[in-house]
XYZ file of C-alpha atoms in Angstrom:
462
model
C 15.252 75.597 88.615
C 12.801 75.809 91.487
C 9.406 77.381 90.726
C 9.541 80.118 93.349
C 5.910 81.019 92.713
C 5.036 77.840 94.619
C 7.331 78.691 97.565
C 6.280 80.639 100.644
C 8.795 79.714 103.378
C 12.563 79.494 102.722
C 15.009 78.249 105.362
C 18.715 79.120 105.009
C 21.370 76.966 106.675
C 24.347 79.135 107.603
C 22.350 82.340 107.363
C 25.054 84.394 109.098
C 27.441 84.153 106.149
C 28.120 87.235 104.039
C 26.340 85.946 100.943
C 23.568 84.013 102.688
C 22.612 86.969 104.868
C 22.324 89.134 101.751
C 20.189 86.504 100.032
C 17.980 86.341 103.125
C 17.346 90.093 103.008
C 16.498 90.005 99.293
C 14.101 87.086 99.723
C 12.434 88.814 102.672
C 12.045 91.952 100.553
C 10.472 89.826 97.804
C 7.787 88.667 100.223
C 8.988 85.218 101.304
C 8.938 84.035 104.897
C 12.605 83.520 105.749
C 14.146 81.592 108.635
C 17.690 80.431 109.122
C 20.249 78.807 111.350
C 23.835 79.574 112.259
C 26.136 78.274 114.957
C 27.218 81.762 115.975
C 25.303 84.876 116.889
C 26.863 87.949 115.260
C 26.178 91.521 114.218
C 24.950 90.074 110.917
C 22.416 87.736 112.513
C 21.308 90.488 114.896
C 20.446 92.678 111.893
C 18.486 89.838 110.296
C 16.502 89.328 113.501
C 15.762 93.062 113.672
C 14.327 92.813 110.158
C 11.956 90.038 111.232
C 13.855 86.888 110.284
C 13.838 84.060 112.830
C 17.395 82.783 113.406
C 18.244 79.601 115.328
C 21.718 79.245 116.829
C 21.871 75.472 116.509
C 21.440 73.100 113.578
C 18.362 71.031 114.340
C 15.804 69.303 112.108
C 12.909 71.033 113.885
C 14.226 74.418 112.679
C 12.904 73.785 109.176
C 9.369 73.020 110.255
C 7.012 74.369 107.604
C 9.761 75.253 105.115
C 9.061 74.766 101.407
C 12.718 75.191 100.358
C 16.102 74.825 102.087
C 19.188 76.764 100.998
C 22.665 75.658 102.111
C 26.278 76.697 101.554
C 29.327 74.775 100.349
C 30.573 74.718 103.940
C 27.556 72.696 105.155
C 28.270 68.977 105.528
C 26.000 66.395 103.919
C 25.073 65.029 107.341
C 23.865 68.408 108.580
C 20.659 67.544 110.493
C 18.587 70.207 108.752
C 19.660 69.254 105.248
C 19.382 65.540 106.050
C 15.842 66.016 107.371
C 14.851 68.076 104.333
C 16.104 65.352 101.999
C 14.279 62.695 104.019
C 11.043 64.725 103.869
C 11.452 65.509 100.150
C 11.760 69.230 100.837
C 13.693 70.770 97.912
C 17.279 71.746 98.753
C 19.452 74.036 96.648
C 22.876 75.574 97.153
C 23.477 79.208 97.989
C 24.864 79.720 94.485
C 21.785 78.183 92.863
C 19.536 80.419 94.946
C 21.538 83.482 93.973
C 21.401 82.415 90.340
C 17.624 82.195 90.523
C 17.395 85.636 92.072
C 19.699 87.026 89.367
C 17.501 85.540 86.639
C 14.721 87.927 87.682
C 16.714 90.996 86.598
C 17.111 92.214 82.997
C 20.513 93.823 83.640
C 22.750 91.516 85.675
C 26.458 91.969 86.325
C 28.558 89.133 87.799
C 32.140 89.940 88.787
C 34.528 86.970 88.898
C 38.261 86.585 89.411
C 40.695 84.994 91.827
C 41.514 88.423 93.272
C 39.753 91.777 93.510
C 36.100 90.722 93.405
C 34.950 92.609 96.483
C 36.771 95.823 95.602
C 35.549 95.830 91.994
C 31.986 94.927 92.987
C 32.073 97.797 95.481
C 33.338 100.159 92.775
C 30.588 99.139 90.363
C 28.002 99.438 93.130
C 29.205 102.952 93.982
C 28.986 104.075 90.356
C 25.390 102.862 89.972
C 24.222 103.656 93.498
C 21.735 106.487 93.031
C 17.998 106.954 92.700
C 18.132 106.733 88.916
C 19.878 103.349 88.546
C 18.838 102.057 92.006
C 20.557 98.648 91.761
C 20.341 95.572 93.911
C 23.906 94.708 94.891
C 25.667 91.977 96.869
C 29.180 92.770 98.086
C 31.508 90.278 99.774
C 32.088 92.544 102.752
C 30.699 95.573 104.543
C 30.682 98.531 102.138
C 30.141 101.896 103.774
C 28.350 103.414 100.765
C 25.423 101.064 101.336
C 26.023 100.619 105.109
C 25.862 96.853 104.604
C 26.970 94.013 102.368
C 23.685 94.184 100.449
C 21.681 96.967 98.844
C 18.137 96.225 97.732
C 16.981 98.407 94.861
C 13.852 98.649 92.770
C 15.329 98.661 89.259
C 16.183 95.844 86.839
C 19.914 96.153 87.633
C 21.609 93.434 89.708
C 25.297 93.418 90.744
C 27.079 90.569 92.501
C 30.390 88.878 93.088
C 30.778 85.513 91.386
C 32.929 83.115 93.417
C 34.746 80.309 91.619
C 35.042 78.033 94.679
C 33.538 74.627 93.834
C 32.471 76.243 90.544
C 29.654 78.046 92.347
C 29.601 80.778 89.701
C 28.371 78.295 87.104
C 24.902 78.797 88.596
C 24.940 82.370 87.263
C 23.774 83.494 83.811
C 24.621 87.219 83.740
C 24.192 89.812 80.991
C 27.659 91.169 81.793
C 30.358 88.857 83.128
C 33.698 90.135 84.410
C 36.941 88.165 84.759
C 39.516 90.157 86.718
C 42.235 87.495 86.725
C 42.677 83.728 86.928
C 45.170 82.223 89.359
C 45.875 79.065 91.337
C 43.663 78.900 94.414
C 41.140 76.608 96.107
C 43.296 73.612 95.267
C 41.351 71.618 97.828
C 38.711 71.486 95.074
C 40.409 72.260 91.755
C 42.869 69.699 90.384
C 45.238 72.270 88.904
C 45.418 75.569 87.050
C 43.966 74.080 83.860
C 40.907 72.986 85.833
C 40.518 76.542 87.148
C 40.856 78.087 83.677
C 38.270 75.608 82.392
C 35.832 76.695 85.119
C 36.229 80.362 84.192
C 35.730 79.484 80.525
C 32.450 77.766 81.438
C 31.457 80.850 83.440
C 32.076 83.040 80.374
C 29.860 80.807 78.276
C 27.022 81.291 80.782
C 26.820 84.941 79.720
C 23.646 85.489 77.745
C 23.882 85.684 73.931
C 23.379 89.450 73.840
C 25.757 89.928 76.773
C 29.352 91.078 77.133
C 32.482 89.544 78.693
C 34.760 92.129 80.342
C 38.207 90.613 80.769
C 41.715 91.529 81.963
C 43.706 91.577 78.740
C 47.030 91.711 80.599
C 46.374 88.519 82.552
C 47.835 85.497 80.758
C 45.396 82.954 82.179
C 42.391 85.185 81.527
C 43.391 85.562 77.868
C 43.258 81.772 77.502
C 39.485 82.053 77.828
C 38.925 84.366 74.839
C 39.088 81.659 72.111
C 36.386 79.674 73.914
C 33.940 82.573 74.139
C 31.895 83.433 71.065
C 30.239 86.646 72.260
C 31.423 90.228 72.578
C 34.618 90.754 74.591
C 35.937 94.027 76.015
C 39.471 93.863 77.432
C 41.159 96.212 79.880
C 44.745 96.614 81.033
C 47.915 98.680 80.893
C 49.099 97.493 77.479
C 48.141 98.659 73.998
C 46.579 95.367 72.894
C 43.671 96.011 75.301
C 40.471 97.845 74.372
C 40.533 100.070 77.482
C 43.975 101.147 78.665
C 45.349 103.033 81.667
C 48.167 105.357 80.565
C 50.296 108.155 82.059
C 50.177 106.586 85.518
C 51.528 108.718 88.378
C 51.555 107.728 92.075
C 51.413 110.173 94.977
C 53.136 109.803 98.359
C 50.306 107.556 99.600
C 50.696 105.150 96.676
C 47.457 106.362 95.064
C 47.402 106.479 91.266
C 46.259 109.116 88.802
C 45.930 107.881 85.212
C 44.245 108.488 81.884
C 41.814 105.935 80.446
C 41.986 105.414 76.697
C 39.746 103.419 74.390
C 42.373 102.423 71.854
C 43.777 105.822 70.759
C 40.972 107.973 72.177
C 41.428 109.509 75.610
C 38.193 109.163 77.567
C 38.903 110.544 81.030
C 41.405 111.015 83.866
C 40.910 109.142 87.136
C 42.574 109.890 90.484
C 42.112 107.067 92.977
C 42.160 107.518 96.736
C 43.022 103.852 97.323
C 46.598 102.668 96.740
C 48.295 100.196 94.449
C 48.585 99.112 90.835
C 46.107 96.289 91.413
C 43.435 98.906 92.068
C 44.116 100.483 88.676
C 43.038 97.165 87.163
C 39.981 97.011 89.435
C 39.027 100.570 88.498
C 39.455 99.840 84.785
C 37.140 96.843 85.072
C 34.554 98.924 86.927
C 34.843 101.716 84.354
C 34.268 99.353 81.429
C 31.253 97.746 83.095
C 29.727 101.108 83.975
C 30.303 102.477 80.475
C 28.170 99.664 79.033
C 25.122 101.227 80.693
C 26.220 104.833 81.380
C 27.287 107.354 78.740
C 28.109 110.101 81.255
C 31.888 109.646 81.655
C 32.113 112.514 84.133
C 29.712 110.701 86.465
C 31.680 107.444 86.257
C 34.969 109.278 86.786
C 33.715 111.247 89.763
C 32.408 108.181 91.560
C 35.555 106.148 90.879
C 37.794 109.001 92.024
C 35.903 109.291 95.324
C 35.706 105.541 95.933
C 36.680 104.307 99.401
C 37.264 100.612 99.744
C 35.081 98.009 101.404
C 36.067 96.902 104.883
C 39.271 94.892 105.175
C 40.611 96.025 101.793
C 43.736 98.009 102.775
C 41.523 99.604 105.408
C 43.019 102.329 107.564
C 42.278 101.303 111.147
C 43.979 104.304 112.724
C 47.162 106.218 113.499
C 48.941 106.593 116.809
C 51.589 109.256 116.642
C 53.499 108.430 113.460
C 52.530 104.734 113.473
C 49.905 103.721 110.894
C 47.730 100.615 111.311
C 46.052 99.030 108.275
C 44.021 95.845 107.881
C 43.873 93.862 104.644
C 42.020 90.749 103.469
C 44.880 89.426 101.296
C 45.187 85.658 101.782
C 46.732 84.473 98.508
C 50.404 85.026 97.544
C 49.564 87.340 94.640
C 47.178 89.354 96.790
C 49.887 89.698 99.431
C 52.361 90.903 96.788
C 49.863 93.439 95.469
C 49.043 94.862 98.906
C 52.685 95.065 99.983
C 53.674 96.664 96.666
C 50.979 99.276 97.335
C 52.374 99.827 100.825
C 55.918 100.136 99.450
C 54.806 103.070 97.269
C 53.902 105.069 100.395
C 56.894 107.378 100.675
C 56.169 108.492 104.255
C 56.599 104.927 105.548
C 59.983 103.695 106.783
C 59.158 100.095 107.710
C 56.355 97.728 106.770
C 55.550 95.236 109.529
C 53.163 92.623 108.170
C 51.228 90.426 110.602
C 50.022 87.495 108.514
C 47.488 84.834 109.453
C 47.489 82.027 106.846
C 43.992 80.962 105.789
C 43.225 77.217 105.566
C 45.684 74.347 105.787
C 45.137 73.241 102.192
C 45.981 76.653 100.712
C 49.034 77.022 102.957
C 50.302 73.555 102.027
C 49.613 73.809 98.294
C 51.119 77.295 97.916
C 53.796 77.165 100.627
C 56.686 78.246 98.381
C 54.589 80.953 96.740
C 53.670 82.328 100.175
C 57.301 82.261 101.236
C 58.283 84.468 98.315
C 55.358 86.894 98.585
C 56.687 89.120 101.386
C 59.699 90.748 99.693
C 58.323 94.249 100.297
C 57.807 93.714 104.019
C 60.528 94.871 106.390
C 59.412 92.220 108.842
C 56.724 89.537 108.980
C 54.989 88.159 112.067
C 53.171 84.880 111.532
C 50.068 83.814 113.447
C 48.665 80.286 113.541
C 46.793 79.063 110.475
C 43.099 79.959 110.491
C 41.283 76.679 109.869
C 38.012 78.080 108.462
C 36.121 75.073 107.054
C 39.047 72.644 107.443
C 40.422 70.190 110.002
C 44.086 70.227 111.044
C 45.629 66.912 109.961
C 49.099 67.990 111.056
C 50.445 68.263 107.505
C 51.409 71.939 107.634
C 51.789 74.719 110.198
C 52.908 78.317 110.398
C 56.312 77.026 111.523
C 56.672 75.302 108.137
C 55.884 78.580 106.429
C 58.360 80.360 108.691
C 61.140 77.958 107.664
C 60.341 78.494 103.989
C 60.362 82.269 104.469
C 63.734 82.174 106.219
C 65.125 80.428 103.130
C 63.821 83.392 101.128
C 65.757 85.661 103.518
C 62.593 87.188 104.955
C 62.861 88.575 108.489
C 60.112 86.620 110.209
C 58.866 85.716 113.687
C 56.052 83.444 114.818
C 53.750 83.956 117.791
C 50.826 81.599 118.467
C 48.606 84.102 120.292
C 47.332 87.592 119.524
C 48.511 88.758 122.955
C 52.097 87.803 122.116
C 51.908 89.596 118.758
C 50.451 92.682 120.422
C 53.195 92.721 123.061
C 55.862 92.401 120.368
C 54.424 95.371 118.474
C 54.228 97.473 121.644
C 57.910 96.826 122.304
C 59.186 97.230 118.744
C 56.986 99.669 116.781
C 58.728 102.874 115.703
C 57.573 106.203 114.238
C 56.736 105.980 110.514
C 56.055 102.246 110.737
C 53.155 100.777 108.793
C 51.644 97.844 110.683
C 49.402 95.785 108.438
C 47.346 92.839 109.654
C 46.663 90.488 106.776
C 44.532 87.409 106.127
C 40.971 86.210 105.584
C 40.434 84.902 109.115
C 39.998 86.818 112.368
C 43.360 88.623 112.296
C 41.432 91.881 111.769
C 40.670 91.770 115.497
C 44.379 92.148 116.169
C 44.551 95.447 114.277
C 42.040 96.940 116.719
C 43.818 95.413 119.725
C 47.099 96.964 118.574
C 45.481 100.349 117.968
C 43.979 100.361 121.456
C 47.227 99.257 123.107
C 49.373 101.794 121.258
C 46.869 104.533 122.101
C 47.011 103.696 125.824
C 50.815 103.624 125.764
C 51.200 106.806 123.736
């Protein structure tokens, strides 16, 4: 670990990212001089500049002049001029995950929330429960969360809450007091060899939990249960089945697909929760948040109240607007099981006649590796419109395209169309949307922009 007491100036490469920007704000609050670089100016970088952080919009060796430490992300190439210069000048360089791990180590009560799916929602739930003047946590959320008006909340207590991402085993830099595993699934196969490799990484994460700590784990998830024999500390499981420690029972859904359920600890009923976000997957997220909160909070009424009034982070089944009887929602789902969960939630909404899903695949590697799984994930959609693959950190080598996914979906008897531009998708919606349609834009790229374009166009035409 880096001795931060000897560090005055920290430079962050890729400072506009969700996690890096949060780290920058925490380090600034802790008294460090912080600078950073990013190739794109954004609302995020504008906020950092307003707070007094110098941001450069080009990667250049001269940007790190005077820096004692350089922080970089997994997306930064080894030949990045800033990182290369730092290495040449013997300036210490650490990854974003290592920096976050060091920050976490300064808190006596640290909570790290891992899982292939549901991290941002569950982290937001936990943040909401603890977010008051008494607990006053520091929290990092993987998206904008309206409760804290940001993706980061800087508190003054010894409580620290963060997502723990498994990509490139980044979460192995964390040593939390409470570790959460929501689920374990195939993803990031551009790094992981196979599912066994992924399970192994989560098992290592569990063993990073401090000796006096607790592992909170989805007892209904087959791959998560594989981890239990390899963890020697205290385990608390949650789920819908009786073998779990904390169980959701007597589940009832309303017309919006929102669940009311009782939470039991074994045979003892603890509380009743009524969610205002839809879907069975959010029952699991709420259970995880409840268990984590109950480790530190005895007041079940407080936990219940804050869970029952929880509104999701941005891009998590987010209501963008309604025009007449047409509802527009945006969702971050970019993995087949996330797509299934979101569309199952939509299918429980009894006031909806058709579900039109506009899907933008995220990364070529994920689309190629999980092509058949994607093809079978849209059973609950009345119709799917495919956009081009969002490259993110990858280069298109011509191995897979949205047309390949379209062919696979047709074999699964999915009604599907493909349009390469947002304008074409918008025009199609304008011509074909009907009352009581749910239009849901879906993906981890920039497809969220299309939800706002559609809302504006439908409003003008209404």
